[in-house]
Structures are given as structure tokens and as C-alpha cells.
């Protein structure tokens, strides 16, 4: 029970903290190239975490674990975060968060495929005394996901209809869906790897290595695109990058890793419904974006979906 409560607390941290990162990314992009900014964020965060763990004398993952952690870093951060940052070049921060809200569909669908293959490999009988409960639970999950996404659509439907930058929006949409796929595959792999291979690993240590591997992958692509030549800092973008490193990366990603280890993928994926609500509110407060009754009703619909998809 203790670990379960901690996992739910970690999930709340993810919901709140990552909801603020969309605005921070948008601000950081004012002077820092996208992939280079993402690389700096994750390399700095991973290095800070790794240094702290070494000072505390914590055991770090051995070389045998590095390939798996590299895969996780590339999927979760290289694709999952890098594509989001790329999208925010042409899509508003709040709208980007809304588009990323499709991640629960990808996560639940990919997890279902993985579970089905695992049962087939283990030759588990199809019938079970609890099959009825499992079916009803799946139906409830799907209804909750659909209701939650309906609330997300309500948030931005007018903006989608009047958006003038069609090409930029299309690029941003494709980028967010690439991010969702990378995040969903990485999350499923992380959960099953945690079950079968790495139950005893330090969550902070594995997160630090994933940050470093993901950041290095982003840095390689950034160098190929010659982004470092366009690097510049202002006080505003520096503060935004600092927020992304300390809160978005160190606090948020480690909390996500812990929650994913102790909660179902369907439950953890609900952060993607909470983030857009926070992102839209911040957009209204900081950027002067409109906020009215429609958005309040949409937020209520989102939380209804959250209530239906739970353990």
C-alpha cells in the first residue's frame, strides 16, 4: 500500500509538473534551437542525477543494462520529447499538449498487443474465471479514454477550425504523433522490462542513464542539422531551460519512471489528459490566450474520463 500511495503521488507530480513544461518549451525556443535545447535539457538533468547518486554511493546499472537503457532513452526522450519540442516550433504550447493527449490510445493499444503476445508465448488458456471482470474493465477503460479525449477536442476545436498555418499545423500534428508512438512503445518496454529483468534497479539511476542516452541521441541529430551555430541565450530562455531541467526532467521524469513501475499503463497514461488543462490555463495567464465557459466545461469532461480509467 505504501508503494502504491507513493506511486499515485508521483503520478500527480507528473500531471502538474509536465503540464507546465509546454509553456517552458515554447519560451526556450525563442532563442535556442529545438533539438539542441532538448539535448541540453536531458544531458544536464542526467548528469546532475548521476553525480548525486555517485555522491550518495548508490549502485549504478552495469554495462549489461546500457543497451536496454539506451533504447528507452531514445524512445522516451529522443522521440517522445524531441518530437514534441519540434512540434512547438509551429504549434502553440496548449495545442501541442492537446495533440499529445492521444498518447493513452497508443499506450493502451500497444500494451494490449504486448500482453496478447506474452499470453501466447506462455500458452495461457484463453478462458478464465475472471474474464468477465477483465472485459468490463477494458470497456470501462475505453469509455474513459474516449470521454477524456472528447474533452480535449472541446478545448481546441475552434482553434483547429480557424488555424491559418495549415502546413505548420500538419507538421506539428505528425510530430506529436511520432512522439506519442515513441513514448508508448518506450513506456510498455520499460514496464515489462521492470517486471522481468530490472525489479531491483534504482529508479533514479536508470532514469539518469536514460536521460543521458536520450540527450546524446538528440545532440547527434542536432549537430547533423547544424543547430549549435544558431544557439543563443536570453534571461527568459535561460530560466525556461532551467525549469525544464530541474522540474520537467529531474522531478517529472523520475516521478514518471516510479509511477510506471507500480501502476498500470492505462492509469499512468492519464497524465496526458491533465497536462493539456494546465497548459491551456498557463497559456491564458501568461500568453493571454482566451479562457471561458467552454474550456471550463471541457476540463470537467476530461476529469470525468480520468475517473473512469483507474485501477
mmCIF file with all atom_site columns, N, CA, C and O in Angstrom, residues 105-153:
data_model
loop_
_atom_site.group_PDB
_atom_site.id
_atom_site.type_symbol
_atom_site.label_atom_id
_atom_site.label_alt_id
_atom_site.label_comp_id
_atom_site.label_asym_id
_atom_site.label_entity_id
_atom_site.label_seq_id
_atom_site.pdbx_PDB_ins_code
_atom_site.Cartn_x
_atom_site.Cartn_y
_atom_site.Cartn_z
_atom_site.occupancy
_atom_site.B_iso_or_equiv
_atom_site.pdbx_formal_charge
_atom_site.auth_seq_id
_atom_site.auth_comp_id
_atom_site.auth_asym_id
_atom_site.auth_atom_id
_atom_site.pdbx_PDB_model_num
ATOM 1   N N  . UNK A 1 105 ? -4.278  6.387   -26.114 1.00 0.00 ? 105 UNK A N  1
ATOM 2   C CA . UNK A 1 105 ? -4.745  5.426   -27.107 1.00 0.00 ? 105 UNK A CA 1
ATOM 3   C C  . UNK A 1 105 ? -3.581  4.557   -27.588 1.00 0.00 ? 105 UNK A C  1
ATOM 4   O O  . UNK A 1 105 ? -3.699  3.340   -27.704 1.00 0.00 ? 105 UNK A O  1
ATOM 5   N N  . UNK A 1 106 ? -2.457  5.195   -27.888 1.00 0.00 ? 106 UNK A N  1
ATOM 6   C CA . UNK A 1 106 ? -1.284  4.452   -28.325 1.00 0.00 ? 106 UNK A CA 1
ATOM 7   C C  . UNK A 1 106 ? -0.785  3.529   -27.215 1.00 0.00 ? 106 UNK A C  1
ATOM 8   O O  . UNK A 1 106 ? -0.429  2.372   -27.475 1.00 0.00 ? 106 UNK A O  1
ATOM 9   N N  . UNK A 1 107 ? -0.749  4.029   -25.985 1.00 0.00 ? 107 UNK A N  1
ATOM 10  C CA . UNK A 1 107 ? -0.218  3.240   -24.876 1.00 0.00 ? 107 UNK A CA 1
ATOM 11  C C  . UNK A 1 107 ? -1.080  2.020   -24.586 1.00 0.00 ? 107 UNK A C  1
ATOM 12  O O  . UNK A 1 107 ? -0.580  0.907   -24.416 1.00 0.00 ? 107 UNK A O  1
ATOM 13  N N  . UNK A 1 108 ? -2.377  2.221   -24.498 1.00 0.00 ? 108 UNK A N  1
ATOM 14  C CA . UNK A 1 108 ? -3.275  1.105   -24.209 1.00 0.00 ? 108 UNK A CA 1
ATOM 15  C C  . UNK A 1 108 ? -3.270  0.099   -25.357 1.00 0.00 ? 108 UNK A C  1
ATOM 16  O O  . UNK A 1 108 ? -3.266  -1.116  -25.146 1.00 0.00 ? 108 UNK A O  1
ATOM 17  N N  . UNK A 1 109 ? -3.258  0.591   -26.609 1.00 0.00 ? 109 UNK A N  1
ATOM 18  C CA . UNK A 1 109 ? -3.240  -0.315  -27.753 1.00 0.00 ? 109 UNK A CA 1
ATOM 19  C C  . UNK A 1 109 ? -1.966  -1.129  -27.834 1.00 0.00 ? 109 UNK A C  1
ATOM 20  O O  . UNK A 1 109 ? -2.005  -2.349  -28.033 1.00 0.00 ? 109 UNK A O  1
ATOM 21  N N  . UNK A 1 110 ? -0.819  -0.487  -27.658 1.00 0.00 ? 110 UNK A N  1
ATOM 22  C CA . UNK A 1 110 ? 0.452   -1.200  -27.701 1.00 0.00 ? 110 UNK A CA 1
ATOM 23  C C  . UNK A 1 110 ? 0.572   -2.164  -26.534 1.00 0.00 ? 110 UNK A C  1
ATOM 24  O O  . UNK A 1 110 ? 1.055   -3.296  -26.685 1.00 0.00 ? 110 UNK A O  1
ATOM 25  N N  . UNK A 1 111 ? 0.116   -1.751  -25.364 1.00 0.00 ? 111 UNK A N  1
ATOM 26  C CA . UNK A 1 111 ? 0.165   -2.640  -24.205 1.00 0.00 ? 111 UNK A CA 1
ATOM 27  C C  . UNK A 1 111 ? -0.701  -3.874  -24.417 1.00 0.00 ? 111 UNK A C  1
ATOM 28  O O  . UNK A 1 111 ? -0.330  -4.982  -24.024 1.00 0.00 ? 111 UNK A O  1
ATOM 29  N N  . UNK A 1 112 ? -1.854  -3.689  -25.059 1.00 0.00 ? 112 UNK A N  1
ATOM 30  C CA . UNK A 1 112 ? -2.730  -4.833  -25.339 1.00 0.00 ? 112 UNK A CA 1
ATOM 31  C C  . UNK A 1 112 ? -2.037  -5.824  -26.280 1.00 0.00 ? 112 UNK A C  1
ATOM 32  O O  . UNK A 1 112 ? -2.144  -7.042  -26.095 1.00 0.00 ? 112 UNK A O  1
ATOM 33  N N  . UNK A 1 113 ? -1.331  -5.307  -27.276 1.00 0.00 ? 113 UNK A N  1
ATOM 34  C CA . UNK A 1 113 ? -0.602  -6.184  -28.200 1.00 0.00 ? 113 UNK A CA 1
ATOM 35  C C  . UNK A 1 113 ? 0.493   -6.946  -27.466 1.00 0.00 ? 113 UNK A C  1
ATOM 36  O O  . UNK A 1 113 ? 0.672   -8.157  -27.651 1.00 0.00 ? 113 UNK A O  1
ATOM 37  N N  . UNK A 1 114 ? 1.226   -6.243  -26.605 1.00 0.00 ? 114 UNK A N  1
ATOM 38  C CA . UNK A 1 114 ? 2.313   -6.874  -25.854 1.00 0.00 ? 114 UNK A CA 1
ATOM 39  C C  . UNK A 1 114 ? 1.772   -7.959  -24.925 1.00 0.00 ? 114 UNK A C  1
ATOM 40  O O  . UNK A 1 114 ? 2.316   -9.063  -24.845 1.00 0.00 ? 114 UNK A O  1
ATOM 41  N N  . UNK A 1 115 ? 0.685   -7.657  -24.237 1.00 0.00 ? 115 UNK A N  1
ATOM 42  C CA . UNK A 1 115 ? 0.087   -8.630  -23.319 1.00 0.00 ? 115 UNK A CA 1
ATOM 43  C C  . UNK A 1 115 ? -0.427  -9.853  -24.075 1.00 0.00 ? 115 UNK A C  1
ATOM 44  O O  . UNK A 1 115 ? -0.288  -10.988 -23.607 1.00 0.00 ? 115 UNK A O  1
ATOM 45  N N  . UNK A 1 116 ? -1.019  -9.627  -25.242 1.00 0.00 ? 116 UNK A N  1
ATOM 46  C CA . UNK A 1 116 ? -1.542  -10.738 -26.036 1.00 0.00 ? 116 UNK A CA 1
ATOM 47  C C  . UNK A 1 116 ? -0.407  -11.652 -26.489 1.00 0.00 ? 116 UNK A C  1
ATOM 48  O O  . UNK A 1 116 ? -0.518  -12.878 -26.435 1.00 0.00 ? 116 UNK A O  1
ATOM 49  N N  . UNK A 1 117 ? 0.691   -11.061 -26.925 1.00 0.00 ? 117 UNK A N  1
ATOM 50  C CA . UNK A 1 117 ? 1.826   -11.863 -27.356 1.00 0.00 ? 117 UNK A CA 1
ATOM 51  C C  . UNK A 1 117 ? 2.444   -12.610 -26.175 1.00 0.00 ? 117 UNK A C  1
ATOM 52  O O  . UNK A 1 117 ? 2.887   -13.751 -26.311 1.00 0.00 ? 117 UNK A O  1
ATOM 53  N N  . UNK A 1 118 ? 2.465   -11.958 -25.011 1.00 0.00 ? 118 UNK A N  1
ATOM 54  C CA . UNK A 1 118 ? 3.025   -12.617 -23.828 1.00 0.00 ? 118 UNK A CA 1
ATOM 55  C C  . UNK A 1 118 ? 2.184   -13.824 -23.436 1.00 0.00 ? 118 UNK A C  1
ATOM 56  O O  . UNK A 1 118 ? 2.719   -14.882 -23.091 1.00 0.00 ? 118 UNK A O  1
ATOM 57  N N  . UNK A 1 119 ? 0.865   -13.691 -23.509 1.00 0.00 ? 119 UNK A N  1
ATOM 58  C CA . UNK A 1 119 ? -0.011  -14.814 -23.173 1.00 0.00 ? 119 UNK A CA 1
ATOM 59  C C  . UNK A 1 119 ? 0.155   -15.939 -24.184 1.00 0.00 ? 119 UNK A C  1
ATOM 60  O O  . UNK A 1 119 ? 0.138   -17.116 -23.820 1.00 0.00 ? 119 UNK A O  1
ATOM 61  N N  . UNK A 1 120 ? 0.333   -15.571 -25.464 1.00 0.00 ? 120 UNK A N  1
ATOM 62  C CA . UNK A 1 120 ? 0.508   -16.584 -26.495 1.00 0.00 ? 120 UNK A CA 1
ATOM 63  C C  . UNK A 1 120 ? 1.817   -17.351 -26.281 1.00 0.00 ? 120 UNK A C  1
ATOM 64  O O  . UNK A 1 120 ? 1.877   -18.566 -26.395 1.00 0.00 ? 120 UNK A O  1
ATOM 65  N N  . UNK A 1 121 ? 2.882   -16.617 -25.938 1.00 0.00 ? 121 UNK A N  1
ATOM 66  C CA . UNK A 1 121 ? 4.174   -17.254 -25.703 1.00 0.00 ? 121 UNK A CA 1
ATOM 67  C C  . UNK A 1 121 ? 4.155   -18.144 -24.465 1.00 0.00 ? 121 UNK A C  1
ATOM 68  O O  . UNK A 1 121 ? 4.808   -19.189 -24.418 1.00 0.00 ? 121 UNK A O  1
ATOM 69  N N  . UNK A 1 122 ? 3.403   -17.714 -23.458 1.00 0.00 ? 122 UNK A N  1
ATOM 70  C CA . UNK A 1 122 ? 3.306   -18.505 -22.224 1.00 0.00 ? 122 UNK A CA 1
ATOM 71  C C  . UNK A 1 122 ? 2.250   -19.589 -22.321 1.00 0.00 ? 122 UNK A C  1
ATOM 72  O O  . UNK A 1 122 ? 2.077   -20.368 -21.378 1.00 0.00 ? 122 UNK A O  1
ATOM 73  N N  . UNK A 1 123 ? 1.493   -19.587 -23.443 1.00 0.00 ? 123 UNK A N  1
ATOM 74  C CA . UNK A 1 123 ? 0.434   -20.570 -23.681 1.00 0.00 ? 123 UNK A CA 1
ATOM 75  C C  . UNK A 1 123 ? -0.602  -20.557 -22.567 1.00 0.00 ? 123 UNK A C  1
ATOM 76  O O  . UNK A 1 123 ? -1.000  -21.586 -22.038 1.00 0.00 ? 123 UNK A O  1
ATOM 77  N N  . UNK A 1 124 ? -1.005  -19.328 -22.188 1.00 0.00 ? 124 UNK A N  1
ATOM 78  C CA . UNK A 1 124 ? -2.032  -19.185 -21.159 1.00 0.00 ? 124 UNK A CA 1
ATOM 79  C C  . UNK A 1 124 ? -3.391  -19.438 -21.782 1.00 0.00 ? 124 UNK A C  1
ATOM 80  O O  . UNK A 1 124 ? -3.699  -18.909 -22.856 1.00 0.00 ? 124 UNK A O  1
ATOM 81  N N  . UNK A 1 125 ? -4.259  -20.264 -21.169 1.00 0.00 ? 125 UNK A N  1
ATOM 82  C CA . UNK A 1 125 ? -5.578  -20.539 -21.722 1.00 0.00 ? 125 UNK A CA 1
ATOM 83  C C  . UNK A 1 125 ? -6.391  -19.266 -21.887 1.00 0.00 ? 125 UNK A C  1
ATOM 84  O O  . UNK A 1 125 ? -6.297  -18.343 -21.083 1.00 0.00 ? 125 UNK A O  1
ATOM 85  N N  . UNK A 1 126 ? -7.154  -19.219 -22.930 1.00 0.00 ? 126 UNK A N  1
ATOM 86  C CA . UNK A 1 126 ? -7.941  -18.015 -23.213 1.00 0.00 ? 126 UNK A CA 1
ATOM 87  C C  . UNK A 1 126 ? -9.025  -17.794 -22.187 1.00 0.00 ? 126 UNK A C  1
ATOM 88  O O  . UNK A 1 126 ? -9.356  -16.688 -21.811 1.00 0.00 ? 126 UNK A O  1
ATOM 89  N N  . UNK A 1 127 ? -9.670  -18.897 -21.700 1.00 0.00 ? 127 UNK A N  1
ATOM 90  C CA . UNK A 1 127 ? -10.752 -18.725 -20.759 1.00 0.00 ? 127 UNK A CA 1
ATOM 91  C C  . UNK A 1 127 ? -10.210 -18.552 -19.356 1.00 0.00 ? 127 UNK A C  1
ATOM 92  O O  . UNK A 1 127 ? -9.177  -19.055 -18.997 1.00 0.00 ? 127 UNK A O  1
ATOM 93  N N  . UNK A 1 128 ? -10.931 -17.790 -18.554 1.00 0.00 ? 128 UNK A N  1
ATOM 94  C CA . UNK A 1 128 ? -10.531 -17.542 -17.168 1.00 0.00 ? 128 UNK A CA 1
ATOM 95  C C  . UNK A 1 128 ? -11.755 -17.195 -16.364 1.00 0.00 ? 128 UNK A C  1
ATOM 96  O O  . UNK A 1 128 ? -12.727 -16.654 -16.877 1.00 0.00 ? 128 UNK A O  1
ATOM 97  N N  . UNK A 1 129 ? -11.707 -17.487 -15.062 1.00 0.00 ? 129 UNK A N  1
ATOM 98  C CA . UNK A 1 129 ? -12.856 -17.202 -14.211 1.00 0.00 ? 129 UNK A CA 1
ATOM 99  C C  . UNK A 1 129 ? -13.076 -15.710 -14.076 1.00 0.00 ? 129 UNK A C  1
ATOM 100 O O  . UNK A 1 129 ? -14.171 -15.263 -13.759 1.00 0.00 ? 129 UNK A O  1
ATOM 101 N N  . UNK A 1 130 ? -12.032 -14.949 -14.313 1.00 0.00 ? 130 UNK A N  1
ATOM 102 C CA . UNK A 1 130 ? -12.161 -13.502 -14.170 1.00 0.00 ? 130 UNK A CA 1
ATOM 103 C C  . UNK A 1 130 ? -12.243 -12.805 -15.526 1.00 0.00 ? 130 UNK A C  1
ATOM 104 O O  . UNK A 1 130 ? -12.044 -11.608 -15.617 1.00 0.00 ? 130 UNK A O  1
ATOM 105 N N  . UNK A 1 131 ? -12.521 -13.562 -16.577 1.00 0.00 ? 131 UNK A N  1
ATOM 106 C CA . UNK A 1 131 ? -12.545 -12.969 -17.912 1.00 0.00 ? 131 UNK A CA 1
ATOM 107 C C  . UNK A 1 131 ? -13.636 -11.918 -18.036 1.00 0.00 ? 131 UNK A C  1
ATOM 108 O O  . UNK A 1 131 ? -13.468 -10.917 -18.726 1.00 0.00 ? 131 UNK A O  1
ATOM 109 N N  . UNK A 1 132 ? -14.773 -12.138 -17.364 1.00 0.00 ? 132 UNK A N  1
ATOM 110 C CA . UNK A 1 132 ? -15.846 -11.163 -17.405 1.00 0.00 ? 132 UNK A CA 1
ATOM 111 C C  . UNK A 1 132 ? -15.441 -9.849  -16.779 1.00 0.00 ? 132 UNK A C  1
ATOM 112 O O  . UNK A 1 132 ? -15.695 -8.767  -17.319 1.00 0.00 ? 132 UNK A O  1
ATOM 113 N N  . UNK A 1 133 ? -14.747 -9.940  -15.629 1.00 0.00 ? 133 UNK A N  1
ATOM 114 C CA . UNK A 1 133 ? -14.274 -8.726  -14.978 1.00 0.00 ? 133 UNK A CA 1
ATOM 115 C C  . UNK A 1 133 ? -13.248 -8.007  -15.849 1.00 0.00 ? 133 UNK A C  1
ATOM 116 O O  . UNK A 1 133 ? -13.236 -6.782  -15.932 1.00 0.00 ? 133 UNK A O  1
ATOM 117 N N  . UNK A 1 134 ? -12.371 -8.789  -16.499 1.00 0.00 ? 134 UNK A N  1
ATOM 118 C CA . UNK A 1 134 ? -11.368 -8.183  -17.363 1.00 0.00 ? 134 UNK A CA 1
ATOM 119 C C  . UNK A 1 134 ? -11.993 -7.470  -18.538 1.00 0.00 ? 134 UNK A C  1
ATOM 120 O O  . UNK A 1 134 ? -11.560 -6.376  -18.912 1.00 0.00 ? 134 UNK A O  1
ATOM 121 N N  . UNK A 1 135 ? -13.022 -8.066  -19.129 1.00 0.00 ? 135 UNK A N  1
ATOM 122 C CA . UNK A 1 135 ? -13.697 -7.447  -20.273 1.00 0.00 ? 135 UNK A CA 1
ATOM 123 C C  . UNK A 1 135 ? -14.387 -6.161  -19.871 1.00 0.00 ? 135 UNK A C  1
ATOM 124 O O  . UNK A 1 135 ? -14.307 -5.146  -20.574 1.00 0.00 ? 135 UNK A O  1
ATOM 125 N N  . UNK A 1 136 ? -15.087 -6.190  -18.734 1.00 0.00 ? 136 UNK A N  1
ATOM 126 C CA . UNK A 1 136 ? -15.792 -4.987  -18.283 1.00 0.00 ? 136 UNK A CA 1
ATOM 127 C C  . UNK A 1 136 ? -14.810 -3.883  -17.929 1.00 0.00 ? 136 UNK A C  1
ATOM 128 O O  . UNK A 1 136 ? -15.076 -2.696  -18.164 1.00 0.00 ? 136 UNK A O  1
ATOM 129 N N  . UNK A 1 137 ? -13.659 -4.273  -17.379 1.00 0.00 ? 137 UNK A N  1
ATOM 130 C CA . UNK A 1 137 ? -12.644 -3.289  -17.042 1.00 0.00 ? 137 UNK A CA 1
ATOM 131 C C  . UNK A 1 137 ? -12.089 -2.641  -18.297 1.00 0.00 ? 137 UNK A C  1
ATOM 132 O O  . UNK A 1 137 ? -11.870 -1.418  -18.350 1.00 0.00 ? 137 UNK A O  1
ATOM 133 N N  . UNK A 1 138 ? -11.875 -3.459  -19.355 1.00 0.00 ? 138 UNK A N  1
ATOM 134 C CA . UNK A 1 138 ? -11.376 -2.924  -20.621 1.00 0.00 ? 138 UNK A CA 1
ATOM 135 C C  . UNK A 1 138 ? -12.378 -1.954  -21.231 1.00 0.00 ? 138 UNK A C  1
ATOM 136 O O  . UNK A 1 138 ? -12.011 -0.895  -21.728 1.00 0.00 ? 138 UNK A O  1
ATOM 137 N N  . UNK A 1 139 ? -13.661 -2.338  -21.179 1.00 0.00 ? 139 UNK A N  1
ATOM 138 C CA . UNK A 1 139 ? -14.716 -1.464  -21.713 1.00 0.00 ? 139 UNK A CA 1
ATOM 139 C C  . UNK A 1 139 ? -14.734 -0.143  -20.969 1.00 0.00 ? 139 UNK A C  1
ATOM 140 O O  . UNK A 1 139 ? -14.834 0.940   -21.564 1.00 0.00 ? 139 UNK A O  1
ATOM 141 N N  . UNK A 1 140 ? -14.603 -0.209  -19.636 1.00 0.00 ? 140 UNK A N  1
ATOM 142 C CA . UNK A 1 140 ? -14.596 1.000   -18.821 1.00 0.00 ? 140 UNK A CA 1
ATOM 143 C C  . UNK A 1 140 ? -13.409 1.883   -19.172 1.00 0.00 ? 140 UNK A C  1
ATOM 144 O O  . UNK A 1 140 ? -13.529 3.103   -19.282 1.00 0.00 ? 140 UNK A O  1
ATOM 145 N N  . UNK A 1 141 ? -12.252 1.244   -19.364 1.00 0.00 ? 141 UNK A N  1
ATOM 146 C CA . UNK A 1 141 ? -11.059 1.990   -19.753 1.00 0.00 ? 141 UNK A CA 1
ATOM 147 C C  . UNK A 1 141 ? -11.282 2.707   -21.077 1.00 0.00 ? 141 UNK A C  1
ATOM 148 O O  . UNK A 1 141 ? -10.965 3.895   -21.222 1.00 0.00 ? 141 UNK A O  1
ATOM 149 N N  . UNK A 1 142 ? -11.823 2.008   -22.058 1.00 0.00 ? 142 UNK A N  1
ATOM 150 C CA . UNK A 1 142 ? -12.012 2.591   -23.374 1.00 0.00 ? 142 UNK A CA 1
ATOM 151 C C  . UNK A 1 142 ? -13.027 3.731   -23.347 1.00 0.00 ? 142 UNK A C  1
ATOM 152 O O  . UNK A 1 142 ? -12.846 4.758   -24.008 1.00 0.00 ? 142 UNK A O  1
ATOM 153 N N  . UNK A 1 143 ? -14.103 3.551   -22.573 1.00 0.00 ? 143 UNK A N  1
ATOM 154 C CA . UNK A 1 143 ? -15.093 4.627   -22.447 1.00 0.00 ? 143 UNK A CA 1
ATOM 155 C C  . UNK A 1 143 ? -14.451 5.854   -21.810 1.00 0.00 ? 143 UNK A C  1
ATOM 156 O O  . UNK A 1 143 ? -14.660 6.996   -22.255 1.00 0.00 ? 143 UNK A O  1
ATOM 157 N N  . UNK A 1 144 ? -13.644 5.621   -20.766 1.00 0.00 ? 144 UNK A N  1
ATOM 158 C CA . UNK A 1 144 ? -12.971 6.730   -20.118 1.00 0.00 ? 144 UNK A CA 1
ATOM 159 C C  . UNK A 1 144 ? -12.011 7.448   -21.044 1.00 0.00 ? 144 UNK A C  1
ATOM 160 O O  . UNK A 1 144 ? -11.933 8.687   -21.057 1.00 0.00 ? 144 UNK A O  1
ATOM 161 N N  . UNK A 1 145 ? -11.272 6.694   -21.845 1.00 0.00 ? 145 UNK A N  1
ATOM 162 C CA . UNK A 1 145 ? -10.347 7.296   -22.795 1.00 0.00 ? 145 UNK A CA 1
ATOM 163 C C  . UNK A 1 145 ? -11.085 8.143   -23.824 1.00 0.00 ? 145 UNK A C  1
ATOM 164 O O  . UNK A 1 145 ? -10.654 9.248   -24.174 1.00 0.00 ? 145 UNK A O  1
ATOM 165 N N  . UNK A 1 146 ? -12.223 7.638   -24.310 1.00 0.00 ? 146 UNK A N  1
ATOM 166 C CA . UNK A 1 146 ? -12.984 8.373   -25.318 1.00 0.00 ? 146 UNK A CA 1
ATOM 167 C C  . UNK A 1 146 ? -13.585 9.648   -24.732 1.00 0.00 ? 146 UNK A C  1
ATOM 168 O O  . UNK A 1 146 ? -13.587 10.700  -25.375 1.00 0.00 ? 146 UNK A O  1
ATOM 169 N N  . UNK A 1 147 ? -14.113 9.553   -23.501 1.00 0.00 ? 147 UNK A N  1
ATOM 170 C CA . UNK A 1 147 ? -14.673 10.741  -22.858 1.00 0.00 ? 147 UNK A CA 1
ATOM 171 C C  . UNK A 1 147 ? -13.593 11.782  -22.619 1.00 0.00 ? 147 UNK A C  1
ATOM 172 O O  . UNK A 1 147 ? -13.777 12.977  -22.880 1.00 0.00 ? 147 UNK A O  1
ATOM 173 N N  . UNK A 1 148 ? -12.438 11.324  -22.134 1.00 0.00 ? 148 UNK A N  1
ATOM 174 C CA . UNK A 1 148 ? -11.341 12.249  -21.890 1.00 0.00 ? 148 UNK A CA 1
ATOM 175 C C  . UNK A 1 148 ? -10.886 12.946  -23.158 1.00 0.00 ? 148 UNK A C  1
ATOM 176 O O  . UNK A 1 148 ? -10.659 14.161  -23.171 1.00 0.00 ? 148 UNK A O  1
ATOM 177 N N  . UNK A 1 149 ? -10.767 12.185  -24.240 1.00 0.00 ? 149 UNK A N  1
ATOM 178 C CA . UNK A 1 149 ? -10.329 12.795  -25.487 1.00 0.00 ? 149 UNK A CA 1
ATOM 179 C C  . UNK A 1 149 ? -11.395 13.737  -26.052 1.00 0.00 ? 149 UNK A C  1
ATOM 180 O O  . UNK A 1 149 ? -11.065 14.748  -26.684 1.00 0.00 ? 149 UNK A O  1
ATOM 181 N N  . UNK A 1 150 ? -12.669 13.416  -25.810 1.00 0.00 ? 150 UNK A N  1
ATOM 182 C CA . UNK A 1 150 ? -13.740 14.320  -26.237 1.00 0.00 ? 150 UNK A CA 1
ATOM 183 C C  . UNK A 1 150 ? -13.591 15.675  -25.544 1.00 0.00 ? 150 UNK A C  1
ATOM 184 O O  . UNK A 1 150 ? -13.796 16.735  -26.153 1.00 0.00 ? 150 UNK A O  1
ATOM 185 N N  . UNK A 1 151 ? -13.213 15.653  -24.260 1.00 0.00 ? 151 UNK A N  1
ATOM 186 C CA . UNK A 1 151 ? -12.968 16.904  -23.554 1.00 0.00 ? 151 UNK A CA 1
ATOM 187 C C  . UNK A 1 151 ? -11.809 17.679  -24.144 1.00 0.00 ? 151 UNK A C  1
ATOM 188 O O  . UNK A 1 151 ? -11.853 18.912  -24.256 1.00 0.00 ? 151 UNK A O  1
ATOM 189 N N  . UNK A 1 152 ? -10.762 16.957  -24.558 1.00 0.00 ? 152 UNK A N  1
ATOM 190 C CA . UNK A 1 152 ? -9.620  17.603  -25.189 1.00 0.00 ? 152 UNK A CA 1
ATOM 191 C C  . UNK A 1 152 ? -10.024 18.271  -26.499 1.00 0.00 ? 152 UNK A C  1
ATOM 192 O O  . UNK A 1 152 ? -9.624  19.394  -26.801 1.00 0.00 ? 152 UNK A O  1
ATOM 193 N N  . UNK A 1 153 ? -10.845 17.586  -27.287 1.00 0.00 ? 153 UNK A N  1
ATOM 194 C CA . UNK A 1 153 ? -11.314 18.152  -28.562 1.00 0.00 ? 153 UNK A CA 1
ATOM 195 C C  . UNK A 1 153 ? -12.131 19.416  -28.305 1.00 0.00 ? 153 UNK A C  1
ATOM 196 O O  . UNK A 1 153 ? -12.008 20.418  -29.020 1.00 0.00 ? 153 UNK A O  1
#
